[in-house]
Short mmCIF file of C-alpha atoms and ligand atoms in Angstrom, two decimals:
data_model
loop_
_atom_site.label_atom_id
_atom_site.label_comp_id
_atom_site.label_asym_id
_atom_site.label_seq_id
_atom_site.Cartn_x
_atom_site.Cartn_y
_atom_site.Cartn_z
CA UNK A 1 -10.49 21.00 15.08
CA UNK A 2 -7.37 19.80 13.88
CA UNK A 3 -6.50 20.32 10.29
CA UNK A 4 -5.68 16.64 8.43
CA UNK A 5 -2.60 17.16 6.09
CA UNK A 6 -1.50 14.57 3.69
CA UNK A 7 1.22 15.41 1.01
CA UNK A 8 1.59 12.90 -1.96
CA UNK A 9 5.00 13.08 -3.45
CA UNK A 10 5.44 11.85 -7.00
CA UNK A 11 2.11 12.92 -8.38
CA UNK A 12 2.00 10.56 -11.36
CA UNK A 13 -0.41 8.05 -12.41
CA UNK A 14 -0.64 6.47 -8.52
CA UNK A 15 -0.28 10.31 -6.91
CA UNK A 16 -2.80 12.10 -8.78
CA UNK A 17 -5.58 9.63 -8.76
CA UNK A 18 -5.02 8.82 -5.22
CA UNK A 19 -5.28 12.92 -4.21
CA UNK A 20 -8.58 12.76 -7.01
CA UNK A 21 -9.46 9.79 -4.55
CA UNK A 22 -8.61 11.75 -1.30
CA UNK A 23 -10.70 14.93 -2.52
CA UNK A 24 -13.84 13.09 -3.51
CA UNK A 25 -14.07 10.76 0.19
CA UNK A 26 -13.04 14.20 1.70
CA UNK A 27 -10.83 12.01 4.04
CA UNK A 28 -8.74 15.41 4.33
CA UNK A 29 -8.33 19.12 4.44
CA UNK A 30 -5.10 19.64 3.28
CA UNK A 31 -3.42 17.74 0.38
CA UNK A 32 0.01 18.71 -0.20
CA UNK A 33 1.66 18.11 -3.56
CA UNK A 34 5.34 17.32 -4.41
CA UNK A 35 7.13 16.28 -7.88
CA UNK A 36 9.93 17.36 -9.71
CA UNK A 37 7.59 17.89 -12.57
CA UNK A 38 6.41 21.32 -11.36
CA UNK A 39 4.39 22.23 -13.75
CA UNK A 40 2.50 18.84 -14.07
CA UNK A 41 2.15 19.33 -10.03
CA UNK A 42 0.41 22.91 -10.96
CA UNK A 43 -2.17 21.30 -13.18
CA UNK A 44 -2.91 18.60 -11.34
CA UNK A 45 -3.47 20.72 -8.02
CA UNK A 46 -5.48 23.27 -10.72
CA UNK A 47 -7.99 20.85 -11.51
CA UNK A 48 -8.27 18.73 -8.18
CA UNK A 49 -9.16 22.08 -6.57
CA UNK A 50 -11.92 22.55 -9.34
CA UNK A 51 -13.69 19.02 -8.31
CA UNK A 52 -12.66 20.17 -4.34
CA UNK A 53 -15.46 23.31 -5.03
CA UNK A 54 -18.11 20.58 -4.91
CA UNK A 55 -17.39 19.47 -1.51
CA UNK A 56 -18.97 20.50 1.45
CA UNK A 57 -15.93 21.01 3.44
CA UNK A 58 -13.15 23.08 2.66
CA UNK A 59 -10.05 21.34 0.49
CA UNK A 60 -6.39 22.81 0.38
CA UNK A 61 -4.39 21.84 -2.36
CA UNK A 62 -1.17 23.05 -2.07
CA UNK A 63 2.14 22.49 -4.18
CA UNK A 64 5.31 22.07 -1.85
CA UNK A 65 8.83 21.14 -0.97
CA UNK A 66 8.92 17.92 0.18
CA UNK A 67 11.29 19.51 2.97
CA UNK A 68 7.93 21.36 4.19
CA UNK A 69 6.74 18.83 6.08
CA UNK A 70 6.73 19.31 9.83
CA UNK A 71 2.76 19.81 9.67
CA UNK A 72 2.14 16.67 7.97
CA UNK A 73 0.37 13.54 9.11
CA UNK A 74 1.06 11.16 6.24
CA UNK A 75 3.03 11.61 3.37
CA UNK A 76 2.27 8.89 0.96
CA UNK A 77 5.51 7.85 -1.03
CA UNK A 78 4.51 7.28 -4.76
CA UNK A 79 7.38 8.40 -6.54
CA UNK A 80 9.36 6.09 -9.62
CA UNK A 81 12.27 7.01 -11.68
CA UNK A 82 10.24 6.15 -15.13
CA UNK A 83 10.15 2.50 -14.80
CA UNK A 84 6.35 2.11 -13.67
CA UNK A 85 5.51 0.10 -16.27
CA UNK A 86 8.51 -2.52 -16.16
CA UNK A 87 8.65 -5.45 -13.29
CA UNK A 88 8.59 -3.83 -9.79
CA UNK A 89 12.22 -5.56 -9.57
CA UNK A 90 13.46 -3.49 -12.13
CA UNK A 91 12.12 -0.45 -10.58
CA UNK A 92 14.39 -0.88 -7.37
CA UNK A 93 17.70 0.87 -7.95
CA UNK A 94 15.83 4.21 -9.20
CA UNK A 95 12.87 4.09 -6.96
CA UNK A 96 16.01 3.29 -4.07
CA UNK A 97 17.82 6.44 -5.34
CA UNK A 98 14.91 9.02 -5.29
CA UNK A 99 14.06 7.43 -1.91
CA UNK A 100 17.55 8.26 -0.22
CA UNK A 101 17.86 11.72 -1.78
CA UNK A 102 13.91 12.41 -0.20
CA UNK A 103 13.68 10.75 3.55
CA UNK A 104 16.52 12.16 5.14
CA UNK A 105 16.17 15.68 4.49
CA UNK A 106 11.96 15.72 5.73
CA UNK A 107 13.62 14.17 8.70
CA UNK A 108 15.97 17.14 9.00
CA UNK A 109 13.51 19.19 8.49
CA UNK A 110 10.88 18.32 11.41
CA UNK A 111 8.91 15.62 9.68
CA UNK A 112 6.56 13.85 12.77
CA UNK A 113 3.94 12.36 10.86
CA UNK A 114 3.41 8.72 9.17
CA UNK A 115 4.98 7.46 5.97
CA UNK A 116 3.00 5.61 3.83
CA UNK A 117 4.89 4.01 0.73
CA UNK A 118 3.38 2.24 -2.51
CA UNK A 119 6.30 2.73 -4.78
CA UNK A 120 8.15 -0.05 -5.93
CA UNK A 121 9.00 -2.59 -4.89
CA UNK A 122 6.69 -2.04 -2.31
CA UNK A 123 8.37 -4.05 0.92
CA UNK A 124 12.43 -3.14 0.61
CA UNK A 125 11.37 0.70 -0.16
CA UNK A 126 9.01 0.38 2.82
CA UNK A 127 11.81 -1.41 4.77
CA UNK A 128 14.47 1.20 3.11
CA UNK A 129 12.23 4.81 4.65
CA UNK A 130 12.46 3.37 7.98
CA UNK A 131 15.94 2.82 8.15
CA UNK A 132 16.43 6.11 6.81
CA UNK A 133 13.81 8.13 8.45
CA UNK A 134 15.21 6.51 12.23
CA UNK A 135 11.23 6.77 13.16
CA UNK A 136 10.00 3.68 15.23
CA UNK A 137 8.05 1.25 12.68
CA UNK A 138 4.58 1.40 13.30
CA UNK A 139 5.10 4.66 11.67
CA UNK A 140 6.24 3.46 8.35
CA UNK A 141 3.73 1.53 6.39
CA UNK A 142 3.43 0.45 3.08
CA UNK A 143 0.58 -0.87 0.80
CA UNK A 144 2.17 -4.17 0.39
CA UNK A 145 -0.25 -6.93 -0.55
CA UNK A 146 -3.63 -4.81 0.78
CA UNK A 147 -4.07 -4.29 -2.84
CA UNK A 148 -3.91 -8.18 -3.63
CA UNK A 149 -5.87 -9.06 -0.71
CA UNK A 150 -8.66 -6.79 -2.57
CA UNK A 151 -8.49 -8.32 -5.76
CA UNK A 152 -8.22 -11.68 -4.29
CA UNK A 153 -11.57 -10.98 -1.92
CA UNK A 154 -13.25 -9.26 -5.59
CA UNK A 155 -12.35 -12.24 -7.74
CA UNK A 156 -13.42 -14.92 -5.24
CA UNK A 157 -16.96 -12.65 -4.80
CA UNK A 158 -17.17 -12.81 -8.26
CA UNK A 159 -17.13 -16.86 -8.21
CA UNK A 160 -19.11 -17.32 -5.86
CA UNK A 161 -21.71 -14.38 -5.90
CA UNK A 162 -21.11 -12.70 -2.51
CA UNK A 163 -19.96 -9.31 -1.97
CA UNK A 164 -15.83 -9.02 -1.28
CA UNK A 165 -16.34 -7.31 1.91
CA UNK A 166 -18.00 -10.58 3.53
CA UNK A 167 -15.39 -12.46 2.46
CA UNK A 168 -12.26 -13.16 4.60
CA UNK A 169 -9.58 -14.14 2.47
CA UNK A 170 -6.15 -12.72 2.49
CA UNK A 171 -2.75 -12.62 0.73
CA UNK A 172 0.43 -12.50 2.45
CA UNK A 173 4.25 -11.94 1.69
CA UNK A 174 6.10 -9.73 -0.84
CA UNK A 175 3.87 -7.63 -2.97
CA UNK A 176 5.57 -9.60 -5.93
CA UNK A 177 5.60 -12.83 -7.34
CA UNK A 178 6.16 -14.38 -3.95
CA UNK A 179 3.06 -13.28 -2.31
CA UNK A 180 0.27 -16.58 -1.65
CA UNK A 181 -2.71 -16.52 -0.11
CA UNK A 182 -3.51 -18.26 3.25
CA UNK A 183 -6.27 -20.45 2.56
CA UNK A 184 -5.88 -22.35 5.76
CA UNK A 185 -7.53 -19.18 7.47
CA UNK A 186 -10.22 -17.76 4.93
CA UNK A 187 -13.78 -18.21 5.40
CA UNK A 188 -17.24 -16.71 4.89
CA UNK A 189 -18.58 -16.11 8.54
CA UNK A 190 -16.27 -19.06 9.70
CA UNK A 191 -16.62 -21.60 6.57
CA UNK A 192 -13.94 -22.56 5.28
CA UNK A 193 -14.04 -20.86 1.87
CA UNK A 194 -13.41 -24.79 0.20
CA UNK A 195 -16.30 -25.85 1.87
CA UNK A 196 -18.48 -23.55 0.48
CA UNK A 197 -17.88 -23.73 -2.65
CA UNK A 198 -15.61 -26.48 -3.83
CA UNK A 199 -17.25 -27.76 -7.01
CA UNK A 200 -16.95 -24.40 -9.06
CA UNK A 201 -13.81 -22.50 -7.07
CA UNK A 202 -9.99 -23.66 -8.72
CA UNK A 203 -8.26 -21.63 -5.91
CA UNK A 204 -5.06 -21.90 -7.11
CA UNK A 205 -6.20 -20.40 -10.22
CA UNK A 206 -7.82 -17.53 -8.09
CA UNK A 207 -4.40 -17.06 -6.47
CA UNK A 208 -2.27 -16.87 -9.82
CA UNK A 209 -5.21 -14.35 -11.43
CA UNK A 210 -5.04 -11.74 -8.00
CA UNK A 211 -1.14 -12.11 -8.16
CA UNK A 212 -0.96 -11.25 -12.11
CA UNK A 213 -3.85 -8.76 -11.99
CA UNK A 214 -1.45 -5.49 -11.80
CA UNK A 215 0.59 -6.61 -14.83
CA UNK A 216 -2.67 -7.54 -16.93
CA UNK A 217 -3.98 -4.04 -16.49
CA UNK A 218 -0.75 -2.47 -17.44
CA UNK A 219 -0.27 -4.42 -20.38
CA UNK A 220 -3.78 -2.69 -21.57
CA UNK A 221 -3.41 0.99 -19.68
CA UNK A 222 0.48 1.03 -19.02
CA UNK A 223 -0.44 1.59 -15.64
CA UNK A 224 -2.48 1.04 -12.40
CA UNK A 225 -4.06 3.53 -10.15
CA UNK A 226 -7.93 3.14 -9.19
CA UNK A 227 -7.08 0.57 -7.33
CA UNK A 228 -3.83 1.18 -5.62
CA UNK A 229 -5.56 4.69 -5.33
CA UNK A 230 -8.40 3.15 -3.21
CA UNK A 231 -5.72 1.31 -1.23
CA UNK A 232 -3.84 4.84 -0.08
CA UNK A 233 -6.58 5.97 0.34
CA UNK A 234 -8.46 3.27 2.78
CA UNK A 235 -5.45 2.91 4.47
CA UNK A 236 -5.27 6.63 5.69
CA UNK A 237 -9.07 6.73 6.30
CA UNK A 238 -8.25 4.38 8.97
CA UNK A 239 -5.56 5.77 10.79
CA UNK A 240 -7.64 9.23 10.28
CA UNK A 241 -10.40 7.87 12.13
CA UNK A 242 -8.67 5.13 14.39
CA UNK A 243 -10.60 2.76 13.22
CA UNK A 244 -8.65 -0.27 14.30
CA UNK A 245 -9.33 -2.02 11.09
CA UNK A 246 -7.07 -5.53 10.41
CA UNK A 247 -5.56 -4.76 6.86
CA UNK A 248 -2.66 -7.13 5.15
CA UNK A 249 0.17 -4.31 4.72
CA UNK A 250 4.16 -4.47 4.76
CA UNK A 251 5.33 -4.13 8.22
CA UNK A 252 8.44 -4.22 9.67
CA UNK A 253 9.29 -7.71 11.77
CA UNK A 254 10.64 -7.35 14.93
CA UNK A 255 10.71 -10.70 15.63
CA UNK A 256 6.80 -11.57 14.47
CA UNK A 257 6.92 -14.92 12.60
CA UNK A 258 10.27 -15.29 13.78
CA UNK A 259 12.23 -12.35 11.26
CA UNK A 260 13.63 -9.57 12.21
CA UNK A 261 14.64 -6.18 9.64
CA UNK A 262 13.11 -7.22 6.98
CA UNK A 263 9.09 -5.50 5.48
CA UNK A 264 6.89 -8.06 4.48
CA UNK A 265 2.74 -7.92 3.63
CA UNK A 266 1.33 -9.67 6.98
CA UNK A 267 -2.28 -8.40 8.42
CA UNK A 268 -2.16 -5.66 11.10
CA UNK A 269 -4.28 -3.33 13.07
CA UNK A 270 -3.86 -0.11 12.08
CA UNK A 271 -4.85 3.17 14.63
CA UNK A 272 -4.27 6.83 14.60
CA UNK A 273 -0.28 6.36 15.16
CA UNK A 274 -0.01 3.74 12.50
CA UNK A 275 0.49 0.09 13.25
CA UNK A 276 -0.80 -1.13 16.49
CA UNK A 277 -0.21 -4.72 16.62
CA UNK A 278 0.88 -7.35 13.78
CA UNK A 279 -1.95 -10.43 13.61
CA UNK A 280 0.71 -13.62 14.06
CA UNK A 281 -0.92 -16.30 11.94
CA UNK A 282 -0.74 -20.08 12.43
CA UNK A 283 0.40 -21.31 9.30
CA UNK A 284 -0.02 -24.27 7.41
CA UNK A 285 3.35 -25.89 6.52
CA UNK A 286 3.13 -25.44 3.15
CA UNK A 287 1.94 -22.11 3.50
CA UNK A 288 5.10 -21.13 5.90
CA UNK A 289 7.45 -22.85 3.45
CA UNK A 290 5.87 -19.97 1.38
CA UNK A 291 6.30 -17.32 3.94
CA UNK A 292 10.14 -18.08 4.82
CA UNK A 293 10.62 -17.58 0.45
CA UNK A 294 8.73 -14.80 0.37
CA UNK A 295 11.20 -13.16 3.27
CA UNK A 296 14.06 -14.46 1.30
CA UNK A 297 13.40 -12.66 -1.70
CA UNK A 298 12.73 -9.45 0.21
CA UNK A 299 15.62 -9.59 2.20
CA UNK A 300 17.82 -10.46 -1.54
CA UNK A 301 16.25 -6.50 -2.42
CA UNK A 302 16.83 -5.04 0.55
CA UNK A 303 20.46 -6.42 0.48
CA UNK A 304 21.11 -4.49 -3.19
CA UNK A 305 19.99 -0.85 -1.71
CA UNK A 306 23.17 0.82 -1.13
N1 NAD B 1 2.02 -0.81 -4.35
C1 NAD B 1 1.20 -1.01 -5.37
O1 NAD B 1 0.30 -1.84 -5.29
C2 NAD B 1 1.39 -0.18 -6.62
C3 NAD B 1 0.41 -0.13 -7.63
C4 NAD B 1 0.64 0.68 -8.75
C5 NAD B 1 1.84 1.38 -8.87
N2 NAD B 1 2.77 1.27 -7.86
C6 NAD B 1 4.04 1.98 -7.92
O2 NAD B 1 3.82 3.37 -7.70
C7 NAD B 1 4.93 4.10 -8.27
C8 NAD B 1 4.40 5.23 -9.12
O3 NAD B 1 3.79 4.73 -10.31
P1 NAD B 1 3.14 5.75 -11.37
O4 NAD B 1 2.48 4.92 -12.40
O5 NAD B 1 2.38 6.80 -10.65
O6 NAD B 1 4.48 6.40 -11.97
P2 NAD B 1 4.59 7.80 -12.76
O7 NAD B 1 5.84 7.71 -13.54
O8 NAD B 1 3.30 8.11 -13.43
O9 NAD B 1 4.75 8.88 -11.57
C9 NAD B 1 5.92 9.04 -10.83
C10 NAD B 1 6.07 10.50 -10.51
O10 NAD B 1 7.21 10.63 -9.63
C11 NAD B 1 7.81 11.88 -9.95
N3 NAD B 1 9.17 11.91 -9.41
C12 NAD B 1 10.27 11.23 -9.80
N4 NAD B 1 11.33 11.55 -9.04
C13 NAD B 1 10.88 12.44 -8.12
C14 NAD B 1 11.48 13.14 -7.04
N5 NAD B 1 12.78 12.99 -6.75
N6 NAD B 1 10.73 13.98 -6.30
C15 NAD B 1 9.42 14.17 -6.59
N7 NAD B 1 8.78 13.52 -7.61
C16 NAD B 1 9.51 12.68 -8.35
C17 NAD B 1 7.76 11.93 -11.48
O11 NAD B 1 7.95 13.24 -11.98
C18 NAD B 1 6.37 11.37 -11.76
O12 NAD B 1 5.40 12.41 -11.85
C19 NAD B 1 5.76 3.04 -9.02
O13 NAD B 1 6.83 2.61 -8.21
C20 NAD B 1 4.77 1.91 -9.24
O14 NAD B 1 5.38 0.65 -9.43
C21 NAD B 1 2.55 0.53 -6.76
#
């Protein structure tokens, strides 16, 4: 059997609780951790191996280099240069920084695996590892707006009383304020989600809340991880098992919805190499009024990483 090796680097808030996460779905049997706080790193790996003795199967957690990385599958990006709790905007020329100093050096030394990036802002770091990493882009991934989609799918089930899993609603764009949901395509086994429930849904509303969720729950923890956790985590599952899932993440456009270099949150089916195929969606023309903004305003980050 092949050994399934994940290393987290930046083992924060986000890091920690996704290899907690990783460790109690036993998705993996190696979890490698990096972060230039060593000794956090030590007690962090110190306790997640005392909740890995519960598990059936054998967990490794290991502290490393992020240069040791030729044996790696994914390594799952959640790094930040302190500014976590300001606007992901804010967090772009440190997060850009760390970002350059990390990718091309696990290139140089043997990285073959998948990249997997949450820090922020999500889609121009996500769009910044592949240029650096030269690796062909269904092997760099981020989050992007899977995380939104979920709270989107979670307040809607709420509403209207039906579990998020059955419902099949999704946000698109910049995990930012650009993102927007695509109503024109969300349904409950094919009704249109308006139709349904009109009298007691205010779907814009529902929009704005999912959108402003992550600040709301920093302004009362000073940060979020269970549910960006979840994400990672979900999102590797996947690829671990092939599943050929459809999940809304930042890809990069090669010529899909008519852009090209540029990451943006669009749904795709993910395998055991990464992305398989990007879903092309009709839009409505509001909607790809919406979608041609929301490129703009990734495209304005990506054009400020040096
Ligand atoms: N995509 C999403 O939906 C989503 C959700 C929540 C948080 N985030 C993002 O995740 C990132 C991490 O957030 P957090 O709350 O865990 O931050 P944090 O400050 O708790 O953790 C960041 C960690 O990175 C480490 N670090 C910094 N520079 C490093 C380097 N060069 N090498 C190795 N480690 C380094 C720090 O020591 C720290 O432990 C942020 O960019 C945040 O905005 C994204």
């Amino acid at each position: 059997m092949k050994l399934r090796k994940v290393m987290i680097i930046g083992v924060g808030n986000v890091g920690s609780t996704t290899a907690y996460t990783f460790v109690n779905r036993g998705i993996c049997e190696e979890i490698a951790l990096v972060d230039l706080n060593k000794e956090l790193a030590y007690g962090h790996a110190q306790d997640l191996l005392d909740a890995a003795a519960y598990r059936q199967n054998m967990i490794k957690v290991s502290l490393r280099d992020s240069t040791d990385c030729a044996d790696i599958d994914i390594a799952i990006i959640t790094v930040t240069s302190g500014l976590a709790q300001k606007s992901r905007a804010e967090e772009l020329a440190g997060t850009s920084k760390i970002v350059a100093n990390i990718v091309p050096n696990m290139m140089k030394n043997g990285f073959k695996g998948i990249f997997l990036i949450a820090t922020n802002p999500c889609d121009a770091i996500t769009y910044q590892v592949w240029k650096l990493s030269g690796l062909p882009r269904h092997r760099v991934i981020g989050t992007g707006v899977w995380l939104d989609t979920v709270r989107l799918r979670r307040l809607l089930g709420e509403k209207m009383d039906i579990g998020p899993q059955s419902i099949d609603a999704f946000i698109v764009g910049e995990h930012g304020d650009s993102q927007f949901p695509v109503w024109s395509h969300s349904s409950v086994y094919g009704i249109q989600l308006n139709q349904l429930d009109k009298n007691r849904i205010d779907f814009q509303d529902i929009g704005l809340t999912a959108k402003n969720k992550g600040f709301e729950i920093v302004k009362y923890k000073h940060c979020t991880e269970y549910g960006i956790s979840s994400t990672i985590t979900e999102i590797c599952q996947h690829i671990f098992t092939n599943s050929h899932r459809a999940l809304a993440l930042s890809c990069i456009l090669n010529g899909e919805y008519g852009y090209k270099d540029v990451a943006i949150g669009v749904p795709a089916i993910l395998n055991q190499h990464g992305i398989k195929k990007i879903i092309e969606l009709d839009f409505s023309n509001n909607e790809k009024q919406l979608f041609d903004n929301s490129i703009n305003i990734v495209k304005n980050y990506i054009a400020q990483i040096n």
